PDB file of C-alpha atoms in Angstrom:
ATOM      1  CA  UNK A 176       0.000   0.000   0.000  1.00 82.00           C
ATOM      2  CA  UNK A 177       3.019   2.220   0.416  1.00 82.00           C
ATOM      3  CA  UNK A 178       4.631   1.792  -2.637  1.00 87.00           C
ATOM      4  CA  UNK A 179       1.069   2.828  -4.545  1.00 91.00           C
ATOM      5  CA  UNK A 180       1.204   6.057  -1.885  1.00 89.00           C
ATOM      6  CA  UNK A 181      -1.749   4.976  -0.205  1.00 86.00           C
ATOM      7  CA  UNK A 182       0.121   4.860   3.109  1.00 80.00           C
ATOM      8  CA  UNK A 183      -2.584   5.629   5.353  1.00 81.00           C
ATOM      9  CA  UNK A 184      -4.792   2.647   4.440  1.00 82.00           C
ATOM     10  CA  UNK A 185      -5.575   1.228   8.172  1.00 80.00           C
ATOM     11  CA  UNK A 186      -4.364  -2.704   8.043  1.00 78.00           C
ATOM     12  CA  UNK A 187      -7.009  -4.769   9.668  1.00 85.00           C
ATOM     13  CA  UNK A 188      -6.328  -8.949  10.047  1.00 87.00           C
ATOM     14  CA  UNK A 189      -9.486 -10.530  10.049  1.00 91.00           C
ATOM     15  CA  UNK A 190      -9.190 -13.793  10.637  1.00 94.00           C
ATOM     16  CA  UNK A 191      -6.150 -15.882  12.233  1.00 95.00           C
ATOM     17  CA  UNK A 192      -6.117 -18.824  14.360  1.00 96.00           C
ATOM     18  CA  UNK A 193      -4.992 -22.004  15.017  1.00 95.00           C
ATOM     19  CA  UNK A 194      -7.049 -25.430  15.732  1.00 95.00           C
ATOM     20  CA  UNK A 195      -6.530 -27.100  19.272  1.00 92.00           C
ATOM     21  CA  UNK A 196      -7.660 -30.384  17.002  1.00 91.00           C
ATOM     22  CA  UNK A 197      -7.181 -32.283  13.338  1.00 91.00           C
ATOM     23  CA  UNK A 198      -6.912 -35.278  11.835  1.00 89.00           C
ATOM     24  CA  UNK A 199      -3.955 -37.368  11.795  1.00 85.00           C
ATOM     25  CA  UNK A 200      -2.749 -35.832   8.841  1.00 87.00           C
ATOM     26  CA  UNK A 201      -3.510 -32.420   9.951  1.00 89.00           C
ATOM     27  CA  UNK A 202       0.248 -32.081  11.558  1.00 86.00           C
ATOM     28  CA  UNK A 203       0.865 -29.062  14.231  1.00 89.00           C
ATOM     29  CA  UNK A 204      -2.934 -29.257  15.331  1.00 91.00           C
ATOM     30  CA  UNK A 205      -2.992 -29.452  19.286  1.00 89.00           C
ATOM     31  CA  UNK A 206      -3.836 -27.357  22.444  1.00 88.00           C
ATOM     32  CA  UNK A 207      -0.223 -26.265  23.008  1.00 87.00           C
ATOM     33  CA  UNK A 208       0.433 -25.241  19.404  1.00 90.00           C
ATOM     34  CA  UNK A 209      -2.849 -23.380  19.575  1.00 92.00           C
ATOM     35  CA  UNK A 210      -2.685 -22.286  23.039  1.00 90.00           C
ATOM     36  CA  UNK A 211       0.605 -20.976  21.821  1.00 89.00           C
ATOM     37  CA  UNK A 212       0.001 -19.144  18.651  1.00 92.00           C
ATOM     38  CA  UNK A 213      -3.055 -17.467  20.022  1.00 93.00           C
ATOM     39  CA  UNK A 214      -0.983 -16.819  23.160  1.00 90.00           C
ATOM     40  CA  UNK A 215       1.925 -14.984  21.824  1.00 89.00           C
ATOM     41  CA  UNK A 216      -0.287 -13.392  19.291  1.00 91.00           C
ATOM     42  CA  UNK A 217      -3.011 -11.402  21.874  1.00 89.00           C
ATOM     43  CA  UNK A 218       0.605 -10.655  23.706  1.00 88.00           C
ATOM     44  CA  UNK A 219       1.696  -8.704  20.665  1.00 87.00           C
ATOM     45  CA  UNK A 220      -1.606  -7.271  20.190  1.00 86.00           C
ATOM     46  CA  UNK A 221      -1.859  -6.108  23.530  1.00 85.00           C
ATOM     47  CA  UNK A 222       1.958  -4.715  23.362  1.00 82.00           C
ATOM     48  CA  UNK A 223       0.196  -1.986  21.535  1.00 80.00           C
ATOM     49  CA  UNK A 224       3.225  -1.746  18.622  1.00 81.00           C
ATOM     50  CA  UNK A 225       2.308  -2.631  14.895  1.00 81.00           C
ATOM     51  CA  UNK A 226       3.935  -3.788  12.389  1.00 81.00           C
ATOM     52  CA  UNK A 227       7.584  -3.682  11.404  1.00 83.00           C
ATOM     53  CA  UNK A 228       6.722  -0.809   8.952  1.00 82.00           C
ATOM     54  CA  UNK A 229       4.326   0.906  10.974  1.00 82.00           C
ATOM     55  CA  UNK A 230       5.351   0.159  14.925  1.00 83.00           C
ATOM     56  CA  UNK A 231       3.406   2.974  15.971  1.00 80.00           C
ATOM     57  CA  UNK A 232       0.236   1.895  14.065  1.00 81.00           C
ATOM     58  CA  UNK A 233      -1.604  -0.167  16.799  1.00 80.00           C
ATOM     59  CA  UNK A 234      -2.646  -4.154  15.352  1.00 82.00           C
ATOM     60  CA  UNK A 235      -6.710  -4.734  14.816  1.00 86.00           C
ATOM     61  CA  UNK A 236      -7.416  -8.456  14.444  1.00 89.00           C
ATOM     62  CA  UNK A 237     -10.183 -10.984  15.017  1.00 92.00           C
ATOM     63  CA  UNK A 238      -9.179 -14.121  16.015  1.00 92.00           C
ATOM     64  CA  UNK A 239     -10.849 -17.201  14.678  1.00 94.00           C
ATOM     65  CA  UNK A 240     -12.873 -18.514  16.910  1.00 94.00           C
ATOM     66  CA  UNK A 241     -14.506 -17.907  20.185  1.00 93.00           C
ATOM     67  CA  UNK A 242     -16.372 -21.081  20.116  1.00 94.00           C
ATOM     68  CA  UNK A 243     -15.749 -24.178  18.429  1.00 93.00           C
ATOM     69  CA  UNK A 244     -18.099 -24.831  15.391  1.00 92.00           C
ATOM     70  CA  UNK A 245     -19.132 -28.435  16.102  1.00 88.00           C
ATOM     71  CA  UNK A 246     -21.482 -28.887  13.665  1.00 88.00           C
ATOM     72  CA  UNK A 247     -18.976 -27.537  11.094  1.00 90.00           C
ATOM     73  CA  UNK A 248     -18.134 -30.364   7.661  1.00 90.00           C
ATOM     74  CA  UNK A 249     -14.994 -30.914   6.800  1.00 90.00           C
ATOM     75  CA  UNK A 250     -12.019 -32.079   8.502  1.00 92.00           C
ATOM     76  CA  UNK A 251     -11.365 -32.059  12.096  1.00 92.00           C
ATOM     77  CA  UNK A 252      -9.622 -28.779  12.392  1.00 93.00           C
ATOM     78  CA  UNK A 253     -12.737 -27.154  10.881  1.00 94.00           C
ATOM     79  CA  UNK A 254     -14.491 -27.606  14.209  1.00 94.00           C
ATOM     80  CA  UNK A 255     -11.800 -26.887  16.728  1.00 94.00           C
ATOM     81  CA  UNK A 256     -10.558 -23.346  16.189  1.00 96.00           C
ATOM     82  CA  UNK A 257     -12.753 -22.191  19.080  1.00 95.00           C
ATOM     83  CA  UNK A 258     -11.370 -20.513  22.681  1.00 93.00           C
ATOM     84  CA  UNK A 259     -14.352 -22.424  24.003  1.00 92.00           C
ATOM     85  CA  UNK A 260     -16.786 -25.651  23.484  1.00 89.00           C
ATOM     86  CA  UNK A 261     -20.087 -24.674  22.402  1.00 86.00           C
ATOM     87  CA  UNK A 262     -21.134 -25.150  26.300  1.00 83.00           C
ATOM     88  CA  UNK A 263     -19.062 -22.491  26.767  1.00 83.00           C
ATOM     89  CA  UNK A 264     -16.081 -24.869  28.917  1.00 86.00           C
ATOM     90  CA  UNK A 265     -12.365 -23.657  28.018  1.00 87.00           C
ATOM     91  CA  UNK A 266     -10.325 -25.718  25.796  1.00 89.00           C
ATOM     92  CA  UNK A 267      -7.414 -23.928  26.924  1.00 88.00           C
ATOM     93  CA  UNK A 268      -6.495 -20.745  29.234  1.00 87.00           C
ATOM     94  CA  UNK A 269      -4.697 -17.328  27.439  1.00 88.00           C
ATOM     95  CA  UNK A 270      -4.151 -14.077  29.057  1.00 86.00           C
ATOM     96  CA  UNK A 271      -6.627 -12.049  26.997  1.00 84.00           C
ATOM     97  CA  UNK A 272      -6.561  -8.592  28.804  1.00 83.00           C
ATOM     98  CA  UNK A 273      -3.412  -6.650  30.119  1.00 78.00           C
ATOM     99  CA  UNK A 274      -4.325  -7.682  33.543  1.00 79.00           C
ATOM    100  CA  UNK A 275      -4.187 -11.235  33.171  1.00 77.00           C
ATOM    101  CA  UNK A 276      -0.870 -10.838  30.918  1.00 75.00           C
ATOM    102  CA  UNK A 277       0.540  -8.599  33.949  1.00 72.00           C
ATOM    103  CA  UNK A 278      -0.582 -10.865  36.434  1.00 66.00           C
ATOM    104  CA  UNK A 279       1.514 -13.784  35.050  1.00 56.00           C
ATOM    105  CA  UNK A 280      -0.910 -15.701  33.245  1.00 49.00           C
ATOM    106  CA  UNK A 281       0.883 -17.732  31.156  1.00 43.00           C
ATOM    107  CA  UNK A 282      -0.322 -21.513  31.656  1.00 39.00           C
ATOM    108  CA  UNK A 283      -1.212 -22.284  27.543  1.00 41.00           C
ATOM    109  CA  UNK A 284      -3.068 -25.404  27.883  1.00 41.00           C
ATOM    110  CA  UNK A 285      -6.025 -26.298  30.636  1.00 38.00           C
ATOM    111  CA  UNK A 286      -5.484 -28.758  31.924  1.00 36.00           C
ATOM    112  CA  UNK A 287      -8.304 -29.280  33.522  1.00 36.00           C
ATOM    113  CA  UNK A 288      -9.056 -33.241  32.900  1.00 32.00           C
ATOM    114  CA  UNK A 289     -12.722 -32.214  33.246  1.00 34.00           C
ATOM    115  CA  UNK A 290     -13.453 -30.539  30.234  1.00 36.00           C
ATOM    116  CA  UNK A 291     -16.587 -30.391  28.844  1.00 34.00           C
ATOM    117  CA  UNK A 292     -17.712 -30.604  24.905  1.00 36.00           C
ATOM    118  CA  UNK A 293     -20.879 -30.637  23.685  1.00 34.00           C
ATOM    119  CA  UNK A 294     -22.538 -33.570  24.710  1.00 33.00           C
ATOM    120  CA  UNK A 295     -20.675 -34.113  28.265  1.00 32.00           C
ATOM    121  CA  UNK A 296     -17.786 -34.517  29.558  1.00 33.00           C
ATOM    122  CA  UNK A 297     -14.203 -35.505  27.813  1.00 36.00           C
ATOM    123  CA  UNK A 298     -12.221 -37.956  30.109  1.00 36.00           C
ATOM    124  CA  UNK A 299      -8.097 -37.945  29.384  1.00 35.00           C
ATOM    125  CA  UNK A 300      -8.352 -41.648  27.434  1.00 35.00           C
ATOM    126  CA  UNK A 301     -10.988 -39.781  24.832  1.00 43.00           C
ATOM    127  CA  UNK A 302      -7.974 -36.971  24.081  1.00 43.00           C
ATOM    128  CA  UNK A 303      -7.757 -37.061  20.495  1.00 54.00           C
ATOM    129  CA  UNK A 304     -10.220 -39.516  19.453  1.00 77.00           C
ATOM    130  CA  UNK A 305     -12.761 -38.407  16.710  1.00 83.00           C
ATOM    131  CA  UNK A 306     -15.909 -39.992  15.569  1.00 88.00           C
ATOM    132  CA  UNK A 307     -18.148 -40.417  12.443  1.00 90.00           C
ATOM    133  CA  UNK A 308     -22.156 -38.848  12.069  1.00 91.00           C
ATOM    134  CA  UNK A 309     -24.404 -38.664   9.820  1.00 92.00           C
ATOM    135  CA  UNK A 310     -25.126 -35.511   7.991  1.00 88.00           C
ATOM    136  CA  UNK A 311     -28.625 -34.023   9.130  1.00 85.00           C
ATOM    137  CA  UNK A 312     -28.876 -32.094   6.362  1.00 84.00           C
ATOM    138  CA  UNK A 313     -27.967 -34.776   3.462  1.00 86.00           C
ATOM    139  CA  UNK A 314     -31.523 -35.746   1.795  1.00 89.00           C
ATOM    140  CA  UNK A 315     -33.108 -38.871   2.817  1.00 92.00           C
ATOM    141  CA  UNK A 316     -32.417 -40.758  -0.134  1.00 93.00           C
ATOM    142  CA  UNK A 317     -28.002 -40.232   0.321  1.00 92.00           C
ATOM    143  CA  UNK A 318     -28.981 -40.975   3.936  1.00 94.00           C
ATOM    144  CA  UNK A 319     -30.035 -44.225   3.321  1.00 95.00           C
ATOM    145  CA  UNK A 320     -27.824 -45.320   0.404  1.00 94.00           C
ATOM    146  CA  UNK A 321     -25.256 -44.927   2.736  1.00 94.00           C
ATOM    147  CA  UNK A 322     -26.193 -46.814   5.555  1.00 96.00           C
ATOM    148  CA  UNK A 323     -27.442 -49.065   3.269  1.00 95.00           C
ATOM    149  CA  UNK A 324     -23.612 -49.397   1.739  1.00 94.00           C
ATOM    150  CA  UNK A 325     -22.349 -49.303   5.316  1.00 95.00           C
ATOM    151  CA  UNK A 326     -24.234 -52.080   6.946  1.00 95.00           C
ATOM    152  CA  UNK A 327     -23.569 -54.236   3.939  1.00 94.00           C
ATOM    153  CA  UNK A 328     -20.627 -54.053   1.602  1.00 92.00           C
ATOM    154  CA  UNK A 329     -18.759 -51.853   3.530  1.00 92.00           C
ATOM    155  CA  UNK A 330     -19.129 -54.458   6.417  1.00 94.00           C
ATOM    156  CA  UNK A 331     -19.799 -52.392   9.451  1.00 94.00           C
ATOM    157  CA  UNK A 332     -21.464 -54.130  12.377  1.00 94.00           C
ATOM    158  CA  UNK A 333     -25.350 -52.825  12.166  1.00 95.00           C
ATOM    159  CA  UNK A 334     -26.612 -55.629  14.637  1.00 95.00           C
ATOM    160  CA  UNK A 335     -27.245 -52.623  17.655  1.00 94.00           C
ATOM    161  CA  UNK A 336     -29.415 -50.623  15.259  1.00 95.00           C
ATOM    162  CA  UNK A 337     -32.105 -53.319  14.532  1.00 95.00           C
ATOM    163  CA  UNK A 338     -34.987 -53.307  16.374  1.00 94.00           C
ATOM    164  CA  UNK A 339     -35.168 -54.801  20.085  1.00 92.00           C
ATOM    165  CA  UNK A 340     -31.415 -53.496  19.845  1.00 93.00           C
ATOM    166  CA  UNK A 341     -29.379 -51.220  22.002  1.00 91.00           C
ATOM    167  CA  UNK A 342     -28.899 -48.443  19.500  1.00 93.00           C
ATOM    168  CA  UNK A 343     -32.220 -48.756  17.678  1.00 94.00           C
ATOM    169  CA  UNK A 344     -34.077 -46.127  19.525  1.00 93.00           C
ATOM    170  CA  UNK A 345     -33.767 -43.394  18.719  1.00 92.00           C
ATOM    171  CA  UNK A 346     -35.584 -44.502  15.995  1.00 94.00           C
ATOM    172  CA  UNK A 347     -34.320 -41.814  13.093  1.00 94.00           C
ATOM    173  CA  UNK A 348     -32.885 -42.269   9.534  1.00 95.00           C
ATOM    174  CA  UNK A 349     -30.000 -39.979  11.286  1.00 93.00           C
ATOM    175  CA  UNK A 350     -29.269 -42.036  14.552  1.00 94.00           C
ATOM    176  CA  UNK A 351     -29.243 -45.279  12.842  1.00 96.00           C
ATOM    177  CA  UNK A 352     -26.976 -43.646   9.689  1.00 95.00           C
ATOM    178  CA  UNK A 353     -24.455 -42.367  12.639  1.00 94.00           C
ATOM    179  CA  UNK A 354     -24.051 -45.694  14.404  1.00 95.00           C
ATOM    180  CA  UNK A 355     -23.642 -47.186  11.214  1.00 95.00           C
ATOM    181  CA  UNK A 356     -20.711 -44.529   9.819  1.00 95.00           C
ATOM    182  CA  UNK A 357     -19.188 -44.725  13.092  1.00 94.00           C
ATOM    183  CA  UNK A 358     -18.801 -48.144  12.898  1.00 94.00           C
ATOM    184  CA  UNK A 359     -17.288 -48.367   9.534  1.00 93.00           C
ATOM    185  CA  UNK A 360     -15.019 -45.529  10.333  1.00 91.00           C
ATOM    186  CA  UNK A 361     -13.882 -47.504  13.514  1.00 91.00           C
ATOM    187  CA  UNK A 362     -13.070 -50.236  11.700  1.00 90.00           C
ATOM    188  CA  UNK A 363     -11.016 -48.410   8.561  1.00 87.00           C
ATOM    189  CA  UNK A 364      -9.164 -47.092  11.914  1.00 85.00           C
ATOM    190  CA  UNK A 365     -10.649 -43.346  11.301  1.00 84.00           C
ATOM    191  CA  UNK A 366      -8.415 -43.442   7.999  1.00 80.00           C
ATOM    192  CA  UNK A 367      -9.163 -40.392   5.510  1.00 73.00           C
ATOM    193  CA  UNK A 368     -11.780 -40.468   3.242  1.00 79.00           C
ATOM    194  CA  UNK A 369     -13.719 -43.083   5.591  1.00 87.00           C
ATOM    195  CA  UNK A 370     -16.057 -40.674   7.105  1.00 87.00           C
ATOM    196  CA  UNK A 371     -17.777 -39.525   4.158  1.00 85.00           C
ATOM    197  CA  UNK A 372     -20.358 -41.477   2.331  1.00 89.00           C
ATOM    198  CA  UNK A 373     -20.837 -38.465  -0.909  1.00 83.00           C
ATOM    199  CA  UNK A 374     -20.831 -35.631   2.231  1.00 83.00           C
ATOM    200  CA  UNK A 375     -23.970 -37.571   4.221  1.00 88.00           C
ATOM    201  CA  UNK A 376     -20.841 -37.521   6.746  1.00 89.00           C
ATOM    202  CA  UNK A 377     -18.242 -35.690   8.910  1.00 85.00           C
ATOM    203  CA  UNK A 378     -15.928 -36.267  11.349  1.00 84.00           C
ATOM    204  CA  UNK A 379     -16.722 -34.687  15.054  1.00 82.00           C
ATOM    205  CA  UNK A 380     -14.500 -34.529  18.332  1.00 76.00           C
ATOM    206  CA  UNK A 381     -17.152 -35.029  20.742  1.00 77.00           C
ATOM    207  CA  UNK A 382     -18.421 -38.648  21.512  1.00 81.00           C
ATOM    208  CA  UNK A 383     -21.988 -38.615  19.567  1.00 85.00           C
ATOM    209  CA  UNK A 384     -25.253 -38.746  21.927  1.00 82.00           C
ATOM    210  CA  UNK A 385     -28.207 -40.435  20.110  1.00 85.00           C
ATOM    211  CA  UNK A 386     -30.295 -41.742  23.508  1.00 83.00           C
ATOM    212  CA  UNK A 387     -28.381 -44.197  25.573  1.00 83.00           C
ATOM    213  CA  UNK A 388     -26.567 -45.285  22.399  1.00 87.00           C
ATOM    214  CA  UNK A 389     -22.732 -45.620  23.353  1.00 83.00           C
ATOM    215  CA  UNK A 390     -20.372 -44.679  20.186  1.00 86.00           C
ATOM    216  CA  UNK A 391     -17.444 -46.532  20.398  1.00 76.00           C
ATOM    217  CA  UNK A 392     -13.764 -45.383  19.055  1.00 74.00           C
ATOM    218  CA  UNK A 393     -10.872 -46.940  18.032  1.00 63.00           C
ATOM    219  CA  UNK A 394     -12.200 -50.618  18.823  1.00 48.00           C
ATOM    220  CA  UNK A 395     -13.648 -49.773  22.370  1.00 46.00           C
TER     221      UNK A 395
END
């Protein structure tokens, strides 16, 4: 902007962030990576200088996200950008304020074993461990092609779904797709590409809740 003599543009960033989550190809997502990259970056923010051009021009930027989009396609990383679970729990502590950053806040990660996601609570063994759903807004028709695929060439285990089951109630096109996906994607050990189905799926972070349905992961 300087070199075209429009020097007194004002430089807003409006969007930066770092997941606390990903898949296992998604290298460099975790709580301290994110803890630190969002750490060090409100600490520069709040230093009040700007850029190496302009150090007296103070930096405006929104950081991506406040909460954690868990409804979100996509990969994993998609729905862990957040500051907070959509219950509004930490997923890790920052100084955000001068007062905190003064008074020597400067623990990155919580770790708090307690923390809660969306659907309850996240014990240490479920760190990391990621899940298959069903889409609710695929149409009917994908829906069932896909647990239809699922719960026969694709060889998941759809015995808890049928009726008199453990899983079949909640008795929904959605539940029973979810169990199914789950299952597959358990068994392809969460590989990538195994939690799609044509987009009728995604991968979440939070252990599903369909009823008293358990979702198992990684063989459990």
């Amino acid at each position: 902007m300087s070199a075209i003599k429009y020097d007194d543009v004002k430089v807003v960033v409006t969007e930066t962030g770092w997941p606390s989550m990903g898949d296992e190809n998604e290298i460099g997502a975790s709580e301290i990576n994110a803890a630190s990259y969002n750490g060090n970056l409100v600490k520069k923010v709040l230093s009040g200088s700007g850029t190496p051009l302009r150090p007296r021009d103070p930096l405006n930027v929104y950081l991506f996200a406040l909460f954690n989009e868990n409804q979100k396609p996509g990969p994993t990383s998609e729905r862990n950008y957040g500051l907070f679970y959509p219950n509004e729990q930490k997923v890790y502590s920052i100084p955000l304020t001068q007062e905190e950053l003064k008074g020597g806040q400067s623990t990155p990660v919580n770790t708090n074993a307690n923390k809660v996601p969306v659907t309850g609570e996240v014990s240490k063994t479920q760190a990391g461990q990621t899940w298959c759903v069903a889409n609710g807004k695929a149409d009917e028709k994908k829906l069932q092609d896909a647990l239809d695929y699922a719960c026969g060439e694709g060889g998941a285990d759809c015995n808890a779904i049928q009726p008199g089951a453990a899983c079949y109630n909640p008795n929904s096109l959605e539940a029973h797709a979810s169990y199914a996906f789950n299952n597959y994607y358990q068994k392809k050990t969460r590989a990538a590409g195994t939690c799609e189905f044509g987009g009728a799926a995604y991968v979440v972070s939070q252990r599903p809740a369909y009823g008293n349905c358990e979702f198992p992961t990684g063989g459990h």
